[in-house]
PDB file of C-alpha atoms in Angstrom:
ATOM      1  CA  UNK A   1     -49.780 -15.421 -16.374  1.00 51.00           C
ATOM      2  CA  UNK A   2     -52.260 -16.933 -13.762  1.00 64.00           C
ATOM      3  CA  UNK A   3     -50.948 -16.605 -10.209  1.00 66.00           C
ATOM      4  CA  UNK A   4     -52.411 -19.931  -8.657  1.00 75.00           C
ATOM      5  CA  UNK A   5     -52.174 -20.222  -4.552  1.00 77.00           C
ATOM      6  CA  UNK A   6     -51.935 -23.982  -4.749  1.00 81.00           C
ATOM      7  CA  UNK A   7     -48.983 -24.400  -7.008  1.00 82.00           C
ATOM      8  CA  UNK A   8     -47.212 -21.414  -5.781  1.00 80.00           C
ATOM      9  CA  UNK A   9     -47.173 -23.311  -2.072  1.00 83.00           C
ATOM     10  CA  UNK A  10     -46.216 -26.210  -3.417  1.00 85.00           C
ATOM     11  CA  UNK A  11     -43.575 -25.261  -5.603  1.00 82.00           C
ATOM     12  CA  UNK A  12     -42.019 -22.856  -2.651  1.00 80.00           C
ATOM     13  CA  UNK A  13     -42.809 -25.985  -0.355  1.00 83.00           C
ATOM     14  CA  UNK A  14     -40.595 -28.019  -2.560  1.00 86.00           C
ATOM     15  CA  UNK A  15     -38.137 -25.545  -3.511  1.00 81.00           C
ATOM     16  CA  UNK A  16     -37.482 -24.962   0.270  1.00 81.00           C
ATOM     17  CA  UNK A  17     -38.145 -28.390   1.893  1.00 86.00           C
ATOM     18  CA  UNK A  18     -40.672 -26.830   4.058  1.00 85.00           C
ATOM     19  CA  UNK A  19     -44.473 -27.971   4.802  1.00 87.00           C
ATOM     20  CA  UNK A  20     -47.234 -26.280   2.724  1.00 83.00           C
ATOM     21  CA  UNK A  21     -49.448 -25.916   6.025  1.00 82.00           C
ATOM     22  CA  UNK A  22     -45.887 -23.396   7.182  1.00 82.00           C
ATOM     23  CA  UNK A  23     -46.847 -21.176   4.617  1.00 79.00           C
ATOM     24  CA  UNK A  24     -49.002 -18.445   5.063  1.00 78.00           C
ATOM     25  CA  UNK A  25     -51.154 -17.253   2.143  1.00 77.00           C
ATOM     26  CA  UNK A  26     -51.035 -13.333   2.912  1.00 76.00           C
ATOM     27  CA  UNK A  27     -47.722 -13.326   2.519  1.00 75.00           C
ATOM     28  CA  UNK A  28     -47.133 -15.646  -0.823  1.00 77.00           C
ATOM     29  CA  UNK A  29     -46.990 -12.878  -3.325  1.00 77.00           C
ATOM     30  CA  UNK A  30     -44.040 -11.722  -1.149  1.00 80.00           C
ATOM     31  CA  UNK A  31     -42.464 -14.767  -0.834  1.00 76.00           C
ATOM     32  CA  UNK A  32     -43.014 -15.105  -4.731  1.00 78.00           C
ATOM     33  CA  UNK A  33     -41.608 -11.231  -5.448  1.00 84.00           C
ATOM     34  CA  UNK A  34     -38.500 -12.268  -3.066  1.00 83.00           C
ATOM     35  CA  UNK A  35     -37.588 -16.327  -4.755  1.00 80.00           C
ATOM     36  CA  UNK A  36     -38.230 -13.881  -8.409  1.00 86.00           C
ATOM     37  CA  UNK A  37     -35.403 -11.410  -7.094  1.00 90.00           C
ATOM     38  CA  UNK A  38     -33.172 -14.035  -5.509  1.00 86.00           C
ATOM     39  CA  UNK A  39     -33.441 -15.878  -8.714  1.00 87.00           C
ATOM     40  CA  UNK A  40     -32.593 -13.030 -11.020  1.00 92.00           C
ATOM     41  CA  UNK A  41     -29.477 -11.809  -8.422  1.00 93.00           C
ATOM     42  CA  UNK A  42     -28.067 -15.685  -8.686  1.00 93.00           C
ATOM     43  CA  UNK A  43     -28.405 -15.536 -12.687  1.00 94.00           C
ATOM     44  CA  UNK A  44     -26.755 -12.086 -12.752  1.00 94.00           C
ATOM     45  CA  UNK A  45     -23.800 -13.032  -9.996  1.00 94.00           C
ATOM     46  CA  UNK A  46     -22.829 -15.791 -12.226  1.00 95.00           C
ATOM     47  CA  UNK A  47     -22.849 -13.556 -15.259  1.00 94.00           C
ATOM     48  CA  UNK A  48     -20.744 -11.036 -13.642  1.00 95.00           C
ATOM     49  CA  UNK A  49     -18.550 -14.229 -12.382  1.00 94.00           C
ATOM     50  CA  UNK A  50     -17.935 -15.509 -15.918  1.00 94.00           C
ATOM     51  CA  UNK A  51     -17.547 -11.753 -17.311  1.00 93.00           C
ATOM     52  CA  UNK A  52     -14.741 -11.320 -14.506  1.00 94.00           C
ATOM     53  CA  UNK A  53     -13.068 -15.254 -15.372  1.00 94.00           C
ATOM     54  CA  UNK A  54     -13.007 -14.228 -19.072  1.00 94.00           C
ATOM     55  CA  UNK A  55     -11.549 -10.521 -18.507  1.00 93.00           C
ATOM     56  CA  UNK A  56      -8.754 -12.274 -16.139  1.00 93.00           C
ATOM     57  CA  UNK A  57      -8.049 -14.818 -18.577  1.00 92.00           C
ATOM     58  CA  UNK A  58      -7.431 -12.154 -21.129  1.00 91.00           C
ATOM     59  CA  UNK A  59      -5.164 -10.028 -18.394  1.00 89.00           C
ATOM     60  CA  UNK A  60      -3.008 -13.330 -18.257  1.00 87.00           C
ATOM     61  CA  UNK A  61      -2.638 -13.932 -21.541  1.00 86.00           C
ATOM     62  CA  UNK A  62      -1.775 -10.193 -22.103  1.00 84.00           C
ATOM     63  CA  UNK A  63       1.154 -10.507 -19.208  1.00 79.00           C
ATOM     64  CA  UNK A  64       2.502 -14.065 -20.695  1.00 76.00           C
ATOM     65  CA  UNK A  65       2.720 -12.377 -24.112  1.00 77.00           C
ATOM     66  CA  UNK A  66       4.607  -9.173 -22.495  1.00 73.00           C
ATOM     67  CA  UNK A  67       6.725 -10.753 -19.913  1.00 66.00           C
ATOM     68  CA  UNK A  68       8.813 -13.743 -21.017  1.00 65.00           C
ATOM     69  CA  UNK A  69      10.518 -15.223 -18.088  1.00 65.00           C
ATOM     70  CA  UNK A  70      14.053 -15.637 -18.213  1.00 67.00           C
ATOM     71  CA  UNK A  71      15.564 -18.733 -16.164  1.00 71.00           C
ATOM     72  CA  UNK A  72      19.174 -18.536 -15.356  1.00 72.00           C
ATOM     73  CA  UNK A  73      21.623 -21.917 -13.773  1.00 78.00           C
ATOM     74  CA  UNK A  74      24.115 -19.847 -12.176  1.00 78.00           C
ATOM     75  CA  UNK A  75      23.312 -17.562  -8.993  1.00 78.00           C
ATOM     76  CA  UNK A  76      25.350 -14.873 -10.000  1.00 77.00           C
ATOM     77  CA  UNK A  77      24.581 -14.713 -13.380  1.00 75.00           C
ATOM     78  CA  UNK A  78      20.487 -14.573 -12.273  1.00 74.00           C
ATOM     79  CA  UNK A  79      21.338 -11.483  -9.838  1.00 71.00           C
ATOM     80  CA  UNK A  80      23.647  -9.768 -12.522  1.00 70.00           C
ATOM     81  CA  UNK A  81      20.591 -10.314 -15.474  1.00 71.00           C
ATOM     82  CA  UNK A  82      17.690  -9.584 -13.051  1.00 68.00           C
ATOM     83  CA  UNK A  83      20.125  -6.423 -12.226  1.00 65.00           C
ATOM     84  CA  UNK A  84      20.406  -5.580 -15.986  1.00 66.00           C
ATOM     85  CA  UNK A  85      17.173  -6.223 -16.927  1.00 65.00           C
ATOM     86  CA  UNK A  86      15.740  -3.382 -15.185  1.00 64.00           C
ATOM     87  CA  UNK A  87      17.752  -0.986 -18.282  1.00 69.00           C
ATOM     88  CA  UNK A  88      20.974   0.704 -17.642  1.00 73.00           C
ATOM     89  CA  UNK A  89      19.852   4.122 -17.680  1.00 74.00           C
ATOM     90  CA  UNK A  90      17.075   3.217 -14.645  1.00 73.00           C
ATOM     91  CA  UNK A  91      20.206   1.638 -12.718  1.00 74.00           C
ATOM     92  CA  UNK A  92      22.507   4.296 -13.637  1.00 81.00           C
ATOM     93  CA  UNK A  93      19.594   6.628 -12.369  1.00 82.00           C
ATOM     94  CA  UNK A  94      19.593   5.212  -9.139  1.00 82.00           C
ATOM     95  CA  UNK A  95      23.203   5.198  -8.588  1.00 87.00           C
ATOM     96  CA  UNK A  96      23.353   9.001  -9.407  1.00 91.00           C
ATOM     97  CA  UNK A  97      20.303   9.452  -6.991  1.00 92.00           C
ATOM     98  CA  UNK A  98      22.056   7.740  -4.441  1.00 93.00           C
ATOM     99  CA  UNK A  99      25.240   9.923  -4.653  1.00 94.00           C
ATOM    100  CA  UNK A 100      23.368  13.096  -5.457  1.00 95.00           C
ATOM    101  CA  UNK A 101      21.368  12.615  -2.267  1.00 94.00           C
ATOM    102  CA  UNK A 102      24.725  11.204  -0.046  1.00 93.00           C
ATOM    103  CA  UNK A 103      26.593  14.587  -1.149  1.00 93.00           C
ATOM    104  CA  UNK A 104      23.426  16.923  -0.522  1.00 92.00           C
ATOM    105  CA  UNK A 105      23.439  15.242   3.043  1.00 91.00           C
ATOM    106  CA  UNK A 106      27.004  15.559   3.918  1.00 91.00           C
ATOM    107  CA  UNK A 107      26.999  19.273   2.506  1.00 90.00           C
ATOM    108  CA  UNK A 108      23.812  20.324   4.734  1.00 89.00           C
ATOM    109  CA  UNK A 109      25.619  18.867   7.968  1.00 90.00           C
ATOM    110  CA  UNK A 110      28.745  20.302   7.227  1.00 88.00           C
ATOM    111  CA  UNK A 111      27.184  23.627   6.487  1.00 88.00           C
ATOM    112  CA  UNK A 112      25.204  23.224   9.856  1.00 88.00           C
ATOM    113  CA  UNK A 113      28.511  22.540  11.925  1.00 85.00           C
ATOM    114  CA  UNK A 114      30.486  25.379  10.400  1.00 86.00           C
ATOM    115  CA  UNK A 115      27.721  27.271  11.138  1.00 85.00           C
ATOM    116  CA  UNK A 116      27.682  26.221  14.970  1.00 81.00           C
ATOM    117  CA  UNK A 117      31.186  26.475  15.355  1.00 82.00           C
ATOM    118  CA  UNK A 118      31.396  30.158  13.883  1.00 84.00           C
ATOM    119  CA  UNK A 119      28.890  30.685  16.398  1.00 81.00           C
ATOM    120  CA  UNK A 120      30.578  29.359  19.313  1.00 81.00           C
ATOM    121  CA  UNK A 121      34.780  30.125  18.704  1.00 82.00           C
ATOM    122  CA  UNK A 122      34.486  33.544  20.319  1.00 82.00           C
ATOM    123  CA  UNK A 123      33.585  31.731  23.579  1.00 81.00           C
ATOM    124  CA  UNK A 124      34.916  28.588  23.406  1.00 83.00           C
ATOM    125  CA  UNK A 125      38.602  27.964  24.447  1.00 83.00           C
ATOM    126  CA  UNK A 126      40.624  24.748  23.407  1.00 84.00           C
ATOM    127  CA  UNK A 127      42.585  23.224  26.084  1.00 86.00           C
ATOM    128  CA  UNK A 128      45.202  20.583  26.307  1.00 88.00           C
ATOM    129  CA  UNK A 129      42.507  19.048  29.307  1.00 87.00           C
ATOM    130  CA  UNK A 130      39.725  19.781  26.698  1.00 87.00           C
ATOM    131  CA  UNK A 131      37.238  22.727  25.779  1.00 82.00           C
ATOM    132  CA  UNK A 132      36.543  25.575  28.254  1.00 84.00           C
ATOM    133  CA  UNK A 133      34.115  28.478  28.342  1.00 82.00           C
ATOM    134  CA  UNK A 134      34.367  31.610  29.965  1.00 81.00           C
ATOM    135  CA  UNK A 135      32.251  31.992  32.823  1.00 81.00           C
ATOM    136  CA  UNK A 136      30.979  35.201  31.386  1.00 82.00           C
ATOM    137  CA  UNK A 137      29.986  33.726  28.317  1.00 81.00           C
ATOM    138  CA  UNK A 138      27.061  31.594  29.047  1.00 83.00           C
ATOM    139  CA  UNK A 139      24.170  31.595  31.879  1.00 85.00           C
ATOM    140  CA  UNK A 140      22.614  28.904  33.923  1.00 85.00           C
ATOM    141  CA  UNK A 141      18.778  28.330  33.590  1.00 87.00           C
ATOM    142  CA  UNK A 142      16.771  25.397  34.741  1.00 87.00           C
ATOM    143  CA  UNK A 143      16.760  23.227  31.212  1.00 86.00           C
ATOM    144  CA  UNK A 144      21.153  23.986  30.887  1.00 83.00           C
ATOM    145  CA  UNK A 145      23.134  26.283  29.672  1.00 82.00           C
ATOM    146  CA  UNK A 146      22.834  28.880  27.172  1.00 81.00           C
ATOM    147  CA  UNK A 147      25.557  30.727  25.671  1.00 80.00           C
ATOM    148  CA  UNK A 148      25.726  33.959  24.819  1.00 76.00           C
ATOM    149  CA  UNK A 149      25.663  35.144  21.360  1.00 70.00           C
TER     150      UNK A 149
END
């Protein structure tokens, strides 16, 4: 392959729409290399885009085969149909999880309340007017009242 300066200057000037006189011959080789790499990059980008589009089309086809949409005319039927489409095991697992978590939370809170009550029971007396703490059972601090154990 022969490198002709005039042809190269003309081709670059035509491609980018600039006058040939503006192209310096000392940087012409760099311009040619950059131009070739640019063309290679564009070609590679187009190939990658085509491959990506093909892959996305294949994924869409697989999803279309796997997930068939169900349409309902009645809103109630649509709700229960979508609810039941998750499977009876999934629905039962979700309900069981909610029941177990609420039972555990309630048990934990009640356990702490009972423990606190047992600690306060010797110091607090219940009267008709409210709760009374004996004066020798607490100390006053700058942040509040501290009930002795």
